[in-house]
Amino acid sequence: KDQIQTAVKESTVEGSFMATISSEGSRIDINDLGAFGEEGKKIKEATKQQILKIFASEVENNEEFRKEYSNFKFDELVNNIIDWIDEDAEAGNGGDEKGQYPDIQNDFIPPNRPFKTIEELHMVAKMDDKIFALLAPRITVYGVKGVNVNYASSEVLKSLDARITDEMVQKIVKRRSSPEEG
């Protein structure tokens, strides 16, 4: 802290800087959608279901979102995310992966590799700003395996298992926030 204050005093640059520290373990690893092998299939499917549950919860609880996206095929979007990551050229929605990007004349789209940044999601077919804004705070690209329930948002907690209710989530949040019970 002292070093930062000294640097600020000595600086000739005017402005301010803000940093936020958050737990990546509280987020869903989007790159798990590219998992392969026998165990990888389970991880991939579980990750896909978690993301679909986030969308379903938003449709259920947000009237404005429901009006705009009631007919949106979120499973197709998640398949496009998978196609961005997986190594084959076959699209999860049928056909060739590159067919999802007819306006882009680039042999490297989709790149068939894990996401390097969250912002890269903007390039996935059918992704828009509202869906990105919904996903971005709930996902990571930093390879954290498993979700740390001590830091996960309510939406991420509910996405872990269909049997987790709002009441259970409230109890988890209350308990982890309590010095006596946490």
PDB file of N, CA and C in Angstrom, residues 30 33 72 74-85 93 97 100-101 104 109-111 113 115 117-129 131-132 135 139:
ATOM      1  N   ILE A  30     -15.519 -22.040 -18.611  1.00  0.00           N
ATOM      2  CA  ILE A  30     -16.135 -22.180 -19.931  1.00  0.00           C
ATOM      3  C   ILE A  30     -15.334 -23.132 -20.827  1.00  0.00           C
ATOM      4  N   LEU A  33     -16.096 -26.907 -21.638  1.00  0.00           N
ATOM      5  CA  LEU A  33     -16.962 -27.340 -22.736  1.00  0.00           C
ATOM      6  C   LEU A  33     -16.162 -28.037 -23.837  1.00  0.00           C
ATOM      7  N   PHE A  72     -35.459 -17.940 -28.022  1.00  0.00           N
ATOM      8  CA  PHE A  72     -34.037 -18.099 -28.335  1.00  0.00           C
ATOM      9  C   PHE A  72     -33.605 -19.529 -28.014  1.00  0.00           C
ATOM     10  N   PHE A  74     -30.972 -21.419 -26.672  1.00  0.00           N
ATOM     11  CA  PHE A  74     -29.735 -21.326 -25.913  1.00  0.00           C
ATOM     12  C   PHE A  74     -28.846 -22.553 -26.114  1.00  0.00           C
ATOM     13  N   ASP A  75     -29.451 -23.710 -26.354  1.00  0.00           N
ATOM     14  CA  ASP A  75     -28.637 -24.903 -26.596  1.00  0.00           C
ATOM     15  C   ASP A  75     -27.807 -24.747 -27.866  1.00  0.00           C
ATOM     16  N   GLU A  76     -28.350 -24.055 -28.876  1.00  0.00           N
ATOM     17  CA  GLU A  76     -27.575 -23.819 -30.097  1.00  0.00           C
ATOM     18  C   GLU A  76     -26.400 -22.877 -29.822  1.00  0.00           C
ATOM     19  N   LEU A  77     -26.627 -21.871 -28.998  1.00  0.00           N
ATOM     20  CA  LEU A  77     -25.539 -20.968 -28.624  1.00  0.00           C
ATOM     21  C   LEU A  77     -24.450 -21.734 -27.887  1.00  0.00           C
ATOM     22  N   VAL A  78     -24.831 -22.570 -26.928  1.00  0.00           N
ATOM     23  CA  VAL A  78     -23.834 -23.347 -26.182  1.00  0.00           C
ATOM     24  C   VAL A  78     -23.097 -24.292 -27.128  1.00  0.00           C
ATOM     25  N   ASN A  79     -23.796 -24.874 -28.103  1.00  0.00           N
ATOM     26  CA  ASN A  79     -23.112 -25.710 -29.098  1.00  0.00           C
ATOM     27  C   ASN A  79     -22.100 -24.890 -29.896  1.00  0.00           C
ATOM     28  N   ASN A  80     -22.430 -23.637 -30.198  1.00  0.00           N
ATOM     29  CA  ASN A  80     -21.478 -22.761 -30.903  1.00  0.00           C
ATOM     30  C   ASN A  80     -20.250 -22.477 -30.042  1.00  0.00           C
ATOM     31  N   ILE A  81     -20.466 -22.336 -28.739  1.00  0.00           N
ATOM     32  CA  ILE A  81     -19.333 -22.137 -27.818  1.00  0.00           C
ATOM     33  C   ILE A  81     -18.459 -23.387 -27.813  1.00  0.00           C
ATOM     34  N   ILE A  82     -19.100 -24.541 -27.771  1.00  0.00           N
ATOM     35  CA  ILE A  82     -18.354 -25.815 -27.821  1.00  0.00           C
ATOM     36  C   ILE A  82     -17.562 -25.906 -29.115  1.00  0.00           C
ATOM     37  N   ASP A  83     -18.184 -25.543 -30.230  1.00  0.00           N
ATOM     38  CA  ASP A  83     -17.500 -25.594 -31.535  1.00  0.00           C
ATOM     39  C   ASP A  83     -16.289 -24.668 -31.575  1.00  0.00           C
ATOM     40  N   TRP A  84     -16.354 -23.570 -30.845  1.00  0.00           N
ATOM     41  CA  TRP A  84     -15.221 -22.637 -30.782  1.00  0.00           C
ATOM     42  C   TRP A  84     -14.011 -23.327 -30.150  1.00  0.00           C
ATOM     43  N   ILE A  85     -14.281 -24.216 -29.194  1.00  0.00           N
ATOM     44  CA  ILE A  85     -13.235 -24.847 -28.400  1.00  0.00           C
ATOM     45  C   ILE A  85     -12.790 -26.200 -28.945  1.00  0.00           C
ATOM     46  N   ASN A  93     -24.529 -28.070 -34.109  1.00  0.00           N
ATOM     47  CA  ASN A  93     -25.879 -27.819 -34.622  1.00  0.00           C
ATOM     48  C   ASN A  93     -26.052 -28.376 -36.031  1.00  0.00           C
ATOM     49  N   GLU A  97     -18.495 -26.249 -38.875  1.00  0.00           N
ATOM     50  CA  GLU A  97     -18.386 -25.141 -37.917  1.00  0.00           C
ATOM     51  C   GLU A  97     -18.230 -23.797 -38.617  1.00  0.00           C
ATOM     52  N   GLN A 100     -21.169 -21.420 -39.576  1.00  0.00           N
ATOM     53  CA  GLN A 100     -21.794 -20.512 -38.619  1.00  0.00           C
ATOM     54  C   GLN A 100     -21.276 -19.081 -38.777  1.00  0.00           C
ATOM     55  N   TYR A 101     -20.193 -18.923 -39.566  1.00  0.00           N
ATOM     56  CA  TYR A 101     -19.537 -17.614 -39.713  1.00  0.00           C
ATOM     57  C   TYR A 101     -19.370 -17.273 -41.195  1.00  0.00           C
ATOM     58  N   ILE A 104     -17.301 -14.102 -42.269  1.00  0.00           N
ATOM     59  CA  ILE A 104     -15.911 -13.980 -41.851  1.00  0.00           C
ATOM     60  C   ILE A 104     -15.039 -14.836 -42.765  1.00  0.00           C
ATOM     61  N   ILE A 109     -11.320 -18.979 -37.678  1.00  0.00           N
ATOM     62  CA  ILE A 109     -12.582 -18.763 -36.958  1.00  0.00           C
ATOM     63  C   ILE A 109     -13.514 -19.901 -37.333  1.00  0.00           C
ATOM     64  N   PRO A 110     -13.977 -20.685 -36.410  1.00  0.00           N
ATOM     65  CA  PRO A 110     -13.601 -20.750 -35.009  1.00  0.00           C
ATOM     66  C   PRO A 110     -12.202 -21.339 -34.841  1.00  0.00           C
ATOM     67  N   PRO A 111     -11.501 -20.975 -33.781  1.00  0.00           N
ATOM     68  CA  PRO A 111     -10.099 -21.367 -33.650  1.00  0.00           C
ATOM     69  C   PRO A 111      -9.854 -22.798 -33.186  1.00  0.00           C
ATOM     70  N   ARG A 113      -9.749 -24.059 -30.159  1.00  0.00           N
ATOM     71  CA  ARG A 113      -8.844 -24.045 -29.004  1.00  0.00           C
ATOM     72  C   ARG A 113      -9.576 -23.365 -27.860  1.00  0.00           C
ATOM     73  N   PHE A 115     -10.770 -20.784 -24.980  1.00  0.00           N
ATOM     74  CA  PHE A 115     -10.848 -19.325 -24.932  1.00  0.00           C
ATOM     75  C   PHE A 115      -9.650 -18.791 -24.158  1.00  0.00           C
ATOM     76  N   THR A 117      -9.628 -15.315 -23.449  1.00  0.00           N
ATOM     77  CA  THR A 117     -10.248 -14.246 -22.656  1.00  0.00           C
ATOM     78  C   THR A 117     -11.760 -14.433 -22.666  1.00  0.00           C
ATOM     79  N   ILE A 118     -12.420 -13.875 -21.680  1.00  0.00           N
ATOM     80  CA  ILE A 118     -13.887 -13.900 -21.632  1.00  0.00           C
ATOM     81  C   ILE A 118     -14.446 -13.107 -22.818  1.00  0.00           C
ATOM     82  N   GLU A 119     -13.804 -11.994 -23.164  1.00  0.00           N
ATOM     83  CA  GLU A 119     -14.289 -11.121 -24.231  1.00  0.00           C
ATOM     84  C   GLU A 119     -14.359 -11.831 -25.578  1.00  0.00           C
ATOM     85  N   GLU A 120     -13.571 -12.871 -25.735  1.00  0.00           N
ATOM     86  CA  GLU A 120     -13.576 -13.653 -26.974  1.00  0.00           C
ATOM     87  C   GLU A 120     -14.960 -14.257 -27.245  1.00  0.00           C
ATOM     88  N   LEU A 121     -15.756 -14.433 -26.207  1.00  0.00           N
ATOM     89  CA  LEU A 121     -17.125 -14.959 -26.371  1.00  0.00           C
ATOM     90  C   LEU A 121     -17.949 -14.101 -27.319  1.00  0.00           C
ATOM     91  N   HIS A 122     -17.651 -12.801 -27.392  1.00  0.00           N
ATOM     92  CA  HIS A 122     -18.377 -11.904 -28.297  1.00  0.00           C
ATOM     93  C   HIS A 122     -18.295 -12.369 -29.746  1.00  0.00           C
ATOM     94  N   MET A 123     -17.270 -13.114 -30.093  1.00  0.00           N
ATOM     95  CA  MET A 123     -17.066 -13.545 -31.469  1.00  0.00           C
ATOM     96  C   MET A 123     -17.845 -14.802 -31.823  1.00  0.00           C
ATOM     97  N   VAL A 124     -18.392 -15.498 -30.840  1.00  0.00           N
ATOM     98  CA  VAL A 124     -19.122 -16.746 -31.071  1.00  0.00           C
ATOM     99  C   VAL A 124     -20.458 -16.450 -31.751  1.00  0.00           C
ATOM    100  N   ALA A 125     -20.803 -17.266 -32.739  1.00  0.00           N
ATOM    101  CA  ALA A 125     -22.063 -17.107 -33.455  1.00  0.00           C
ATOM    102  C   ALA A 125     -23.243 -17.131 -32.486  1.00  0.00           C
ATOM    103  N   LYS A 126     -24.194 -16.214 -32.674  1.00  0.00           N
ATOM    104  CA  LYS A 126     -25.420 -16.051 -31.888  1.00  0.00           C
ATOM    105  C   LYS A 126     -25.208 -15.386 -30.522  1.00  0.00           C
ATOM    106  N   MET A 127     -23.980 -15.005 -30.198  1.00  0.00           N
ATOM    107  CA  MET A 127     -23.716 -14.309 -28.940  1.00  0.00           C
ATOM    108  C   MET A 127     -24.047 -12.835 -29.138  1.00  0.00           C
ATOM    109  N   ASP A 128     -24.749 -12.247 -28.181  1.00  0.00           N
ATOM    110  CA  ASP A 128     -25.003 -10.807 -28.238  1.00  0.00           C
ATOM    111  C   ASP A 128     -24.606 -10.177 -26.906  1.00  0.00           C
ATOM    112  N   ASP A 129     -24.711  -8.868 -26.829  1.00  0.00           N
ATOM    113  CA  ASP A 129     -24.241  -8.137 -25.646  1.00  0.00           C
ATOM    114  C   ASP A 129     -24.988  -8.510 -24.365  1.00  0.00           C
ATOM    115  N   ILE A 131     -26.571 -11.366 -23.612  1.00  0.00           N
ATOM    116  CA  ILE A 131     -26.219 -12.724 -23.188  1.00  0.00           C
ATOM    117  C   ILE A 131     -24.792 -12.730 -22.649  1.00  0.00           C
ATOM    118  N   PHE A 132     -23.909 -12.004 -23.304  1.00  0.00           N
ATOM    119  CA  PHE A 132     -22.531 -11.890 -22.808  1.00  0.00           C
ATOM    120  C   PHE A 132     -22.520 -11.287 -21.404  1.00  0.00           C
ATOM    121  N   LEU A 135     -23.493 -13.884 -18.879  1.00  0.00           N
ATOM    122  CA  LEU A 135     -22.499 -14.943 -18.661  1.00  0.00           C
ATOM    123  C   LEU A 135     -21.195 -14.459 -18.041  1.00  0.00           C
ATOM    124  N   ILE A 139     -18.533 -16.866 -15.411  1.00  0.00           N
ATOM    125  CA  ILE A 139     -17.630 -17.828 -16.037  1.00  0.00           C
ATOM    126  C   ILE A 139     -16.176 -17.366 -15.938  1.00  0.00           C
TER     127      ILE A 139
END
